[in-house]
Coordinates of C-alpha atoms and ligand atoms in Angstrom, one line a residue:
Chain A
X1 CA 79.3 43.6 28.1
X2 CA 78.6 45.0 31.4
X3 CA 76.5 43.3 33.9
X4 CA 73.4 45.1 33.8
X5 CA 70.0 43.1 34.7
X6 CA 68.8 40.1 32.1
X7 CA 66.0 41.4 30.4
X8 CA 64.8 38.1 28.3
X9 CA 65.8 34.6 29.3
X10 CA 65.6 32.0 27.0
X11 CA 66.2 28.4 28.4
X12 CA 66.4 25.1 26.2
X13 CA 63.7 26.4 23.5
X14 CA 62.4 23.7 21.8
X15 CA 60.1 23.8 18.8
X16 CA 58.8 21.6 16.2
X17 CA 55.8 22.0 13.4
X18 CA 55.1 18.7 13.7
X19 CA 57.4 16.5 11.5
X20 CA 61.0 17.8 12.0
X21 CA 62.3 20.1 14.5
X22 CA 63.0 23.7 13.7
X23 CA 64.5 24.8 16.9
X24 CA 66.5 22.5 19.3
X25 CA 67.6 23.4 22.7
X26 CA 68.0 27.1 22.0
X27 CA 69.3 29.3 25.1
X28 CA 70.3 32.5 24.8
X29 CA 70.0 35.7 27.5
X30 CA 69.9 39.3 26.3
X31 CA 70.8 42.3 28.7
X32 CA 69.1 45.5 28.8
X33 CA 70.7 47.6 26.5
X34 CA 72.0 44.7 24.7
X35 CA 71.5 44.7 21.1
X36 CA 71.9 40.8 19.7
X37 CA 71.9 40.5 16.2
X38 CA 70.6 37.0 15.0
X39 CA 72.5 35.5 11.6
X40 CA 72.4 32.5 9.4
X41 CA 71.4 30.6 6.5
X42 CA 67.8 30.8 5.1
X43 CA 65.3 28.4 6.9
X44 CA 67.6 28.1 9.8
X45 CA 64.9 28.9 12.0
X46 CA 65.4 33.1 12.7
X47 CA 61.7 34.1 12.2
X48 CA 60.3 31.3 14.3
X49 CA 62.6 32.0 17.1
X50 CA 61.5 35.5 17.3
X51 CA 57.9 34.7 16.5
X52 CA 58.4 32.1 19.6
X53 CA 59.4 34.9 22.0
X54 CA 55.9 36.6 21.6
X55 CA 53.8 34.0 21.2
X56 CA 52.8 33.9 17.9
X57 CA 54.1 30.5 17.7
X58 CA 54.1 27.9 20.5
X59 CA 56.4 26.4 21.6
X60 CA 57.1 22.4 22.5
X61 CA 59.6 22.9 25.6
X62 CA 61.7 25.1 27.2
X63 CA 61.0 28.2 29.5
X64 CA 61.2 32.3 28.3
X65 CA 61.7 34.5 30.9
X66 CA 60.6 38.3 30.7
X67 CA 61.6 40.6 33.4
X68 CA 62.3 37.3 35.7
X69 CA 58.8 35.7 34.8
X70 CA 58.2 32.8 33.0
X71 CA 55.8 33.9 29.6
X72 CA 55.7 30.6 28.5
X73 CA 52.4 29.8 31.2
X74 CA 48.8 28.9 30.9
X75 CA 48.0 31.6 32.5
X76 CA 50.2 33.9 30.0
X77 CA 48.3 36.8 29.4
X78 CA 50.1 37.4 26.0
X79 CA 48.3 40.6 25.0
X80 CA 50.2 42.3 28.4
X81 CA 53.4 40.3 27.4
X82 CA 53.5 41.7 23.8
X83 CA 53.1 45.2 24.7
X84 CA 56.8 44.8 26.3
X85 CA 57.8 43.5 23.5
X86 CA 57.5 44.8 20.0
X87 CA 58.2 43.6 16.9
X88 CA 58.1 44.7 12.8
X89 CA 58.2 42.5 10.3
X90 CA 59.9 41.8 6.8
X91 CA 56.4 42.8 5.0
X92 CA 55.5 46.0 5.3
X93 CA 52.0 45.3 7.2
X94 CA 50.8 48.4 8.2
X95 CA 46.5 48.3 8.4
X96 CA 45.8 49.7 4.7
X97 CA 42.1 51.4 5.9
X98 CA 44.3 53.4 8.3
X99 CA 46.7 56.8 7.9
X100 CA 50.3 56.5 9.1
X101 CA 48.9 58.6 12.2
X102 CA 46.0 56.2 12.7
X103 CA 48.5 53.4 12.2
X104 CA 50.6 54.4 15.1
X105 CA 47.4 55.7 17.2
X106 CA 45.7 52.5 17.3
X107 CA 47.8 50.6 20.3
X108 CA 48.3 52.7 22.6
X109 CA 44.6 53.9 22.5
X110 CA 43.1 51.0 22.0
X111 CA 44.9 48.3 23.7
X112 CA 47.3 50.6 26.4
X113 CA 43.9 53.1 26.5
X114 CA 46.2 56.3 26.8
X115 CA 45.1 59.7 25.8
X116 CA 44.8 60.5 22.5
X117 CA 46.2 64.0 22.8
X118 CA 48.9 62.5 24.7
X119 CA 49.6 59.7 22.3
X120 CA 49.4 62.0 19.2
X121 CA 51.7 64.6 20.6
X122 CA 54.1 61.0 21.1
X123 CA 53.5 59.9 17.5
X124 CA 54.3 63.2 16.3
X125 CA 57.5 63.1 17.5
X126 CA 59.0 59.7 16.8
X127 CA 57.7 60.5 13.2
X128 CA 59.9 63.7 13.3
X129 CA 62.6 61.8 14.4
X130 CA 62.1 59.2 11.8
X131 CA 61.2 61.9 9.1
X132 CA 58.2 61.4 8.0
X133 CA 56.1 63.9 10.1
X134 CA 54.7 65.7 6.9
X135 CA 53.6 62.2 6.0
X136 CA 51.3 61.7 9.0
X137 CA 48.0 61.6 7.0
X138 CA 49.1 59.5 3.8
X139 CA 47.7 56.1 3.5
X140 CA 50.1 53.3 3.0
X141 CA 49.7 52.7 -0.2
X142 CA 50.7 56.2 -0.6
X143 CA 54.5 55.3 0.9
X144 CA 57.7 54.0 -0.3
X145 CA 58.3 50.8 1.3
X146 CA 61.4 52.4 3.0
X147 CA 58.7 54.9 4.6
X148 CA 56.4 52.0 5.4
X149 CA 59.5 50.1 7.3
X150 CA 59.8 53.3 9.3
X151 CA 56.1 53.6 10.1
X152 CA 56.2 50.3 11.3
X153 CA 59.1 50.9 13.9
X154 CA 57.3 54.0 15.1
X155 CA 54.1 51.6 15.2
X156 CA 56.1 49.3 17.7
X157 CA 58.2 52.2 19.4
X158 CA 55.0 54.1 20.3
X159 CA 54.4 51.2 22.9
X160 CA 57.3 52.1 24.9
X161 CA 58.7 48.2 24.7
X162 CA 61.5 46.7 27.2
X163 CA 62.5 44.9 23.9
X164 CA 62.3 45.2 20.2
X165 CA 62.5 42.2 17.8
X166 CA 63.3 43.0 14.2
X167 CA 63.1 40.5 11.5
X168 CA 64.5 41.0 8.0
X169 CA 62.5 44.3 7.8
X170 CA 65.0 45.5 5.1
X171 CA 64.8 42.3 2.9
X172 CA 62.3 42.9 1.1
X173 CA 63.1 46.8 0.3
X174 CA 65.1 48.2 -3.2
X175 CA 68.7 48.7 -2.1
X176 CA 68.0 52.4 -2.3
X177 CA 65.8 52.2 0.8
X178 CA 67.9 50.0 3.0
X179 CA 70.4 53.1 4.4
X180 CA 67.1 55.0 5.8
X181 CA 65.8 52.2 7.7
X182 CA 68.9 50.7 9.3
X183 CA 70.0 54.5 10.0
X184 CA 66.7 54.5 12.1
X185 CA 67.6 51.0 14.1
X186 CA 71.1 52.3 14.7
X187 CA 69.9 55.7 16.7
X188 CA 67.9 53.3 18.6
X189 CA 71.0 51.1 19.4
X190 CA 72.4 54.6 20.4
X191 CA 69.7 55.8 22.6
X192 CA 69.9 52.3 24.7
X193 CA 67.0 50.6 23.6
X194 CA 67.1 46.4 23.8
X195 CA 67.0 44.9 20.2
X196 CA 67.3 41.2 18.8
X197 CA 67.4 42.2 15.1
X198 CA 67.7 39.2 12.4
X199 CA 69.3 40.8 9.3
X200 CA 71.4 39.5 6.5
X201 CA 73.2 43.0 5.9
X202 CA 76.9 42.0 7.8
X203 CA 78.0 45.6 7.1
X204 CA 75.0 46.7 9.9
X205 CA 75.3 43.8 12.1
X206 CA 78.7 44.3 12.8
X207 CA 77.7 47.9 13.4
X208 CA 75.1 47.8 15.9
X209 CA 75.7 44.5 17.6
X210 CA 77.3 43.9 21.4
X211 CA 76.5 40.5 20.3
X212 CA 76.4 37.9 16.9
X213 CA 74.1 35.2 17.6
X214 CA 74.8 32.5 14.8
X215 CA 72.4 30.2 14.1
X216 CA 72.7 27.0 11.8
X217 CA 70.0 24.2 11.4
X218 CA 67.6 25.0 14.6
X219 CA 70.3 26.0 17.0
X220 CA 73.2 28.0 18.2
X221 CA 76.2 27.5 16.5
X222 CA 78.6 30.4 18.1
X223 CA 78.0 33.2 19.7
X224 CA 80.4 36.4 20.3
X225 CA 81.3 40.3 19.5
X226 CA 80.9 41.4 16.0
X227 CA 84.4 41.9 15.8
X228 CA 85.5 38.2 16.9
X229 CA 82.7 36.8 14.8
X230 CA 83.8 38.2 12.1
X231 CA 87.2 38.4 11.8
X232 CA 87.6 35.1 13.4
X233 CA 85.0 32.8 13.6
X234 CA 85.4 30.1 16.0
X235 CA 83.6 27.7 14.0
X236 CA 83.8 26.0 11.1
X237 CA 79.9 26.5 10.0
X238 CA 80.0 29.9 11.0
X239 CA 83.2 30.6 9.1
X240 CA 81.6 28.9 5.9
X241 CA 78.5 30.9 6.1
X242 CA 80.4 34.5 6.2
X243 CA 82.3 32.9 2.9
X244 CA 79.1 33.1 1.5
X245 CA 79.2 36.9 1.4
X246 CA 82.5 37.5 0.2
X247 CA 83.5 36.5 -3.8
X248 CA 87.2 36.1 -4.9
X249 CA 89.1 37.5 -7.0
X250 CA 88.4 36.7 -10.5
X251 CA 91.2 37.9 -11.8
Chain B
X1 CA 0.7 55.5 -33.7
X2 CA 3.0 55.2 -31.3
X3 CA 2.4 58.4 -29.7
X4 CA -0.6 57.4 -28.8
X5 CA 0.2 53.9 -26.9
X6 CA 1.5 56.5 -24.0
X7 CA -2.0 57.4 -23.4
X8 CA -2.6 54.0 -21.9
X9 CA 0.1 55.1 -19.0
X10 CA -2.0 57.5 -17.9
X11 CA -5.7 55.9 -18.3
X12 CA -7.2 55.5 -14.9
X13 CA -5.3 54.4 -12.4
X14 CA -2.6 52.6 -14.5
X15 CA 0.3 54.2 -13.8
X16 CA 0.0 54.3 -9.8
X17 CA -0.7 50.5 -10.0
X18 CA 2.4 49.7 -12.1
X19 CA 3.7 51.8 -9.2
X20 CA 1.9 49.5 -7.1
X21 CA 3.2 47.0 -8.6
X22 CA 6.8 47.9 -8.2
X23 CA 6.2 47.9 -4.5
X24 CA 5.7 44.5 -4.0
X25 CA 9.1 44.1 -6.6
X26 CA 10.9 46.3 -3.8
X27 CA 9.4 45.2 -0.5
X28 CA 10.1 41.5 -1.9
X29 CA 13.8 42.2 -3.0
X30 CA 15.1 43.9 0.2
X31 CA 13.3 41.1 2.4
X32 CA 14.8 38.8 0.5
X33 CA 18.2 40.6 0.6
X34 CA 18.1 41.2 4.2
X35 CA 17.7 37.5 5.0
X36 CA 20.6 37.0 2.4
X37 CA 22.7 39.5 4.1
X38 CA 22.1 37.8 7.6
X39 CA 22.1 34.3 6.6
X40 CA 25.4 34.8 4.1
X41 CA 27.4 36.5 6.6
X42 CA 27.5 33.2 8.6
X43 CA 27.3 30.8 5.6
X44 CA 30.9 32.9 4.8
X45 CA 32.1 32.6 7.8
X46 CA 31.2 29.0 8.5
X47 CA 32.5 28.6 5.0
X48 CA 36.3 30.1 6.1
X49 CA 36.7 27.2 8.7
X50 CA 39.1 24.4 8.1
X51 CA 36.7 21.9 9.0
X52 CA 36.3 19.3 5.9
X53 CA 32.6 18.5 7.0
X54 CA 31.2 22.1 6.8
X55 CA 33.6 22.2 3.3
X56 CA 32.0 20.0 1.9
X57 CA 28.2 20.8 2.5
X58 CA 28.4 24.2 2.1
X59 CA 30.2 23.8 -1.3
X60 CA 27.5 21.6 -2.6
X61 CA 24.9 23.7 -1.3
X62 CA 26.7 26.7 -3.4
X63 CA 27.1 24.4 -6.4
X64 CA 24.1 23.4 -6.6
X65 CA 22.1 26.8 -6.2
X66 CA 24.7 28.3 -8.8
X67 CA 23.9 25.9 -11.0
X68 CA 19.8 25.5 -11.0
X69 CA 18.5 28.2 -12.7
X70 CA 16.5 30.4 -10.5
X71 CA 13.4 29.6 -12.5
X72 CA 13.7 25.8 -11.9
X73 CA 13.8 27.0 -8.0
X74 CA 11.0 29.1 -7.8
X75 CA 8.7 26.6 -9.2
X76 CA 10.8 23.6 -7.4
X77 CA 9.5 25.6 -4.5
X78 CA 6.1 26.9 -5.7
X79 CA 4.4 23.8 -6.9
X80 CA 7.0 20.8 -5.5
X81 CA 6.8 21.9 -1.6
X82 CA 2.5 21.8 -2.5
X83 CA 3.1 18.3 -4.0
X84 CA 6.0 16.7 -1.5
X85 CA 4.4 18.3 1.6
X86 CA 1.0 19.6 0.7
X87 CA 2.2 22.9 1.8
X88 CA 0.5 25.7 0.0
X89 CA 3.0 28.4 -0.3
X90 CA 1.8 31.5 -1.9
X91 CA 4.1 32.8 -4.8
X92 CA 5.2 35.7 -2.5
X93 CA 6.5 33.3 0.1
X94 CA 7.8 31.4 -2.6
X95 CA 9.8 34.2 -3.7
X96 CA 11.4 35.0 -0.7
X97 CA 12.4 31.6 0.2
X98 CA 14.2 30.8 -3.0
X99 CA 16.0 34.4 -3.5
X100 CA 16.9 33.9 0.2
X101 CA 18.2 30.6 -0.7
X102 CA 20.0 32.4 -3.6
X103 CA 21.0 35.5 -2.2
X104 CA 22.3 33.7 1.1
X105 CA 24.8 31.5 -1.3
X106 CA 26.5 34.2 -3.2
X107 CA 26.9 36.6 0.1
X108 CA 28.6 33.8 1.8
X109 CA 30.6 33.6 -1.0
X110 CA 31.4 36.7 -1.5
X111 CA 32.0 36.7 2.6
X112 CA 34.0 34.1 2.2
X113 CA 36.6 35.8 -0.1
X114 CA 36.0 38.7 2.0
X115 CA 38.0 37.4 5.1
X116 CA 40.3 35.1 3.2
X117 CA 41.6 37.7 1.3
X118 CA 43.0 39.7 4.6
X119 CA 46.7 38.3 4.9
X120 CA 47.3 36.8 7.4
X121 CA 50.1 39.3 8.2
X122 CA 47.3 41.9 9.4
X123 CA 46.0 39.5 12.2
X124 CA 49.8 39.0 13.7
X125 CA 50.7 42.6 13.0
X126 CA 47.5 43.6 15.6
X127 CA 48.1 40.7 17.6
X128 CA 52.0 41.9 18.1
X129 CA 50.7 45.2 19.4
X130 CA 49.2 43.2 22.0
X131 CA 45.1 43.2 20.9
X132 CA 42.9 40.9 22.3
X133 CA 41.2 39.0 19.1
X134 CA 38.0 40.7 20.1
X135 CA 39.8 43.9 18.9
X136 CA 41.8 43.1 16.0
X137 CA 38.5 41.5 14.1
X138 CA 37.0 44.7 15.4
X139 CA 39.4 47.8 14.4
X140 CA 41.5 45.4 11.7
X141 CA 40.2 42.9 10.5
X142 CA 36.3 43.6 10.1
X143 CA 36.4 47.1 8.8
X144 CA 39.1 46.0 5.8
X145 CA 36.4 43.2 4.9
X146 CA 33.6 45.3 5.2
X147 CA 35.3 48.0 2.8
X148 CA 35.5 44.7 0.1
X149 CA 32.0 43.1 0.8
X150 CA 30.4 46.2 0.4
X151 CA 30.7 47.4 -2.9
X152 CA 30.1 43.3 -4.2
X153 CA 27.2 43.0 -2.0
X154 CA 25.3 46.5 -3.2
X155 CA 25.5 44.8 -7.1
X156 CA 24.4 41.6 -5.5
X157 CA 21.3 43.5 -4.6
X158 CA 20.5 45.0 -8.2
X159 CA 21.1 41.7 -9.4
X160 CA 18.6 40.2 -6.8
X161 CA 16.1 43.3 -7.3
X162 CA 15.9 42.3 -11.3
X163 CA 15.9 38.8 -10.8
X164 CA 12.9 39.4 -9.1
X165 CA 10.9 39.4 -12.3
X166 CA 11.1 36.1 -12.8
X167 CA 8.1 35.6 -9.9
X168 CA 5.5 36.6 -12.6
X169 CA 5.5 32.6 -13.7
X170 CA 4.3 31.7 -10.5
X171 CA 1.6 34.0 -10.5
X172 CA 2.9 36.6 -7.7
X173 CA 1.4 40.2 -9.2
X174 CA 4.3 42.9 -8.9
X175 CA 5.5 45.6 -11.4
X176 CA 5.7 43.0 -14.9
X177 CA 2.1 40.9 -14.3
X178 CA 0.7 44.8 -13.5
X179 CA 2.3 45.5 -16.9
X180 CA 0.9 42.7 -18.9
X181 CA -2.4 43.2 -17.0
X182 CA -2.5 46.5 -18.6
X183 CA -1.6 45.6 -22.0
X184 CA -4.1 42.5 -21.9
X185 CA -6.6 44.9 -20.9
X186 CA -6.4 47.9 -23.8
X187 CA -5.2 45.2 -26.4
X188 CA -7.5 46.5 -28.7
X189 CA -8.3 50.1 -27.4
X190 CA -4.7 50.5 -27.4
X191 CA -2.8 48.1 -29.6
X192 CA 0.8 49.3 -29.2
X193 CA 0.5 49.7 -25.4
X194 CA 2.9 47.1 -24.7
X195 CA 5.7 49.1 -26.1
X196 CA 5.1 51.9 -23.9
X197 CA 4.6 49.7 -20.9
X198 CA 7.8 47.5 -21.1
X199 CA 9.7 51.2 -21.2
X200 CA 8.1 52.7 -18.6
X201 CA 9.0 49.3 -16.3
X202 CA 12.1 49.1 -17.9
X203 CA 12.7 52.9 -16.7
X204 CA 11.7 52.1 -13.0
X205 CA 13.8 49.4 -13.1
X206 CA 16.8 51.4 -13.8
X207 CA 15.8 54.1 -11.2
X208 CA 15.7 51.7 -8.6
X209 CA 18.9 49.9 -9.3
X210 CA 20.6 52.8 -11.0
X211 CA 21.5 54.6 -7.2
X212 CA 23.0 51.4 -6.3
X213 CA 25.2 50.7 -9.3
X214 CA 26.8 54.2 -8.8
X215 CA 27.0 54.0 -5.0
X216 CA 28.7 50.4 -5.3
X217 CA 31.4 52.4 -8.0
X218 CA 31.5 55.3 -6.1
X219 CA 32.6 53.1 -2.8
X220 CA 34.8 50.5 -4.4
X221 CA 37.1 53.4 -6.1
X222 CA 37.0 55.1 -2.4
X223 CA 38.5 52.5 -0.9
X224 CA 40.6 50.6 -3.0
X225 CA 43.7 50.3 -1.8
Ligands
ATP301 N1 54.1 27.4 9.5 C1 55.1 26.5 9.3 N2 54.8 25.2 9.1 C2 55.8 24.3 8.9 N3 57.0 24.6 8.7 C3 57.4 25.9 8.8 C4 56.4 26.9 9.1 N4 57.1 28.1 9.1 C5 58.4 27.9 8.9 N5 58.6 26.6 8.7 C6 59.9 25.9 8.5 O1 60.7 26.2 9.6 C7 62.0 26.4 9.1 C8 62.5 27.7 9.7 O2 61.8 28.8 9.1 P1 62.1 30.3 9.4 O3 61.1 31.1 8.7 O4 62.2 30.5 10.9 O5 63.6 30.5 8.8 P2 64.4 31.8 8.7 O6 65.7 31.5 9.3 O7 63.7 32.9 9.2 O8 64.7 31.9 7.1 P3 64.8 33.1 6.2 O9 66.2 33.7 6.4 O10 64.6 32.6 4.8 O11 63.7 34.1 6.6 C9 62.0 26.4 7.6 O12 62.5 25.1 7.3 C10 60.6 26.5 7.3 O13 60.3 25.7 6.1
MG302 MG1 62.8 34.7 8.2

């Protein structure tokens, strides 16, 4: 990786829900540009790490730096902070009263108080790009949740983020619908946008990452380029975990 | 004859005081359900928080109107408040303060299930786009519960509106006392008068609550989703 300009800082993250700890001394530093793919076992702690980095959940100790400044502040004015960062989901939540157009519509109007016609123009096109610009009126109901996936990104994209978190948002989809929204996340990964995606499809991570981030019970366990991770991960956990997606031979 | 006990509607003045009399059935109902709309909106929401003292008393307070019969209140009301307090309520006042009391427990109910029943995904997804609270209750949050209350709270309102009957027994003169008055009175001029009175105020009934029903259909189907 090149040395461009740390985007994100994380330093000695610590978080807890009260009885046992979920993340422990968790530092990590993503690039702009970079695209970190997060990995490991269910209930390691991936959704509450990125849930951490915008505030949706608090955290105990440690500092998160954004641009060179410290979010994690009283004085954090998190409705600024998440506007740089954007983030979809593994549900498909997109607001059910709303069209796909209203969907994408209502943050920058409403919260980054752009013009409409402006904003609309905008919308139009990352729906073209994401191919669903004849669906701009449909409710949500009215979607495939493949479509609804790509909504969402457009939802986040629309607020021109420095960083995009993505969490599982292909878990919860029919295999069929996978392709379309990870083909989405790789043009980004093209076009230079900085991601942190948690996913458990290996195939993509090792695709779009500069960099595997493994995590095992609350903290980093090895980090590295997809193809070192893969082919030869340095630690035992690690190497046991990508066993877990590979079957032998039965005959 | 029967076709003759319709002559008693339009004796006099009889019709336009059954008319009459349906006023003071309407003008009582929507005070009542206005109080009920105010007063439920923040028993509902005082009802969502997590705090186990409010739980408690406002579930008792729901139980226990659910469970008295509405008659039982109205004269609990009527002649107890007279008795414990030597308060003379009139039976309009009455009225009002027990289909309040009523009204207010099942809209903060049916607030209640209102706002719980928004995921909790759609306040994060608004707060992720960087909202202030103010605006995600506002664009999010309020407009999906409203599209739920409204439909349940329009048939709360013919239920209220019908309910209202009962406030003959404690002497309050709206569309059914009108009704008996009129029978009482041509009981032997007009013998099978109660027939046609009963369908005439069973036919205003219906025209009042009828709009609703279909409004309350018409809107949940809209906006199901
Ligand atoms: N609100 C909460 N209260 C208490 N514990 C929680 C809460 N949310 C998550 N946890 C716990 O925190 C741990 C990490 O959860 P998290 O959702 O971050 O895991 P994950 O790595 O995203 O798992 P998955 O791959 O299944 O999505 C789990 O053990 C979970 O039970
Ligand atoms: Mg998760």
């Amino acid at each position: 990786m090149k040395e461009t300009e740390k985007l994100l800082e994380i330093r000695h993250l610590h978080k807890d829900y009260g009885e046992g700890t979920i993340l422990e001394d968790v530092s990590l530093d993503i690039h702009k540009g970079e695209v970190v793919v997060l990995i490991g076992p269910s209930g390691c702690g991936k959704s509450t790490f990125l849930r951490c980095i915008n505030g949706l959940e608090p955290i105990q100790s440690g500092e998160i730096f954004l641009d060179g400044e410290n979010i994690i502040a009283n004085k954090t004015k998190w409705s600024e902070v998440r506007q740089k960062i954007g983030m979809v989901f593994q549900s498909y939540d997109l607001f059910p009263h709303m069209t796909v157009l209203d969907n994408i519509l209502l943050g920058p109007t409403k919260v980054q108080r752009r013009d409409k016609k402006e904003a609309t123009a905008e919308a139009e096109k990352l729906l073209e790009r994401v191919g669903l610009l004849d669906r701009k009126d449909a409710y949500p109901r009215q979607l495939s949740g493949g479509q609804k996936q790509r909504v969402a990104i457009v939802r986040a994209l629309i607020m021109k983020p420095e960083i995009m978190l993505f969490d599982e948002v292909t878990a919860a989809l029919d295999p069929e619908m996978v392709r379309e929204v990870l083909d989405v996340m790789l043009e980004l990964a093209k076009s230079g946008s900085t991601m942190m995606i948690v996913t458990h499809e290996m195939q993509f991570a090792r695709a779009v990452a500069d960099k595997i981030v493994f995590l095992d019970g609350g903290e980093i366990v090895e980090t590295g380029a997809p193809e070192d991770f893969f082919n030869s991960p340095k630690t035992e956990r690690a190497s046991r975990f990508l066993h877990t997606f590979t079957f032998d031979q039965v005959k | 004859m029967q076709d003759l006990g319709i002559r008693v509607l339009f004796m006099g003045n009889n019709f336009m005081r059954l008319l009459g009399g349906l006023w003071v059935t309407i003008q009582l109902s929507l005070i009542s359900i206005l109080l009920s709309v105010i007063f439920g909106i923040l028993l509902g929401i005082v009802m969502t928080l997590k705090n186990p003292v409010t739980k408690c008393i406002t579930r008792i307070y729901l139980e226990f109107i659910r469970i008295m019969p509405q008659l039982v209140l109205l004269f609990l009301v009527y002649f107890g408040a007279t008795k414990a307090f030597g308060i003379n309520l009139s039976g309009e006042t009455s009225a009002v303060i027990v289909f309040t009391l009523w009204g207010t427990a099942e809209m903060g109910d049916l607030v209640r299930g209102a706002l719980i029943s928004i995921p909790k995904h759609q306040y994060e997804s608004g707060a992720a786009l960087g909202m202030e609270n103010a605006q995600i209750y506002r664009y999010i949050i309020i407009p999906q519960t409203l599209r739920r209350l409204i439909p349940l709270s329009i048939n709360l309102a013919t239920r209220m509106i019908k309910t209202t009957s009962l406030i003959v027994m404690i002497g309050v003169v709206e569309v059914l006392k009108v009704g008996q008055q009129i029978i009482e009175a041509n009981r032997y001029t007009v013998p099978d008068s109660a027939l046609w009175i009963y369908v005439t105020i069973f036919f205003l009934y219906f025209l009042v609550c009828w709009p609703f029903s279909v409004l309350a259909g018409k809107l949940e189907k809209k906006w199901k989703n």
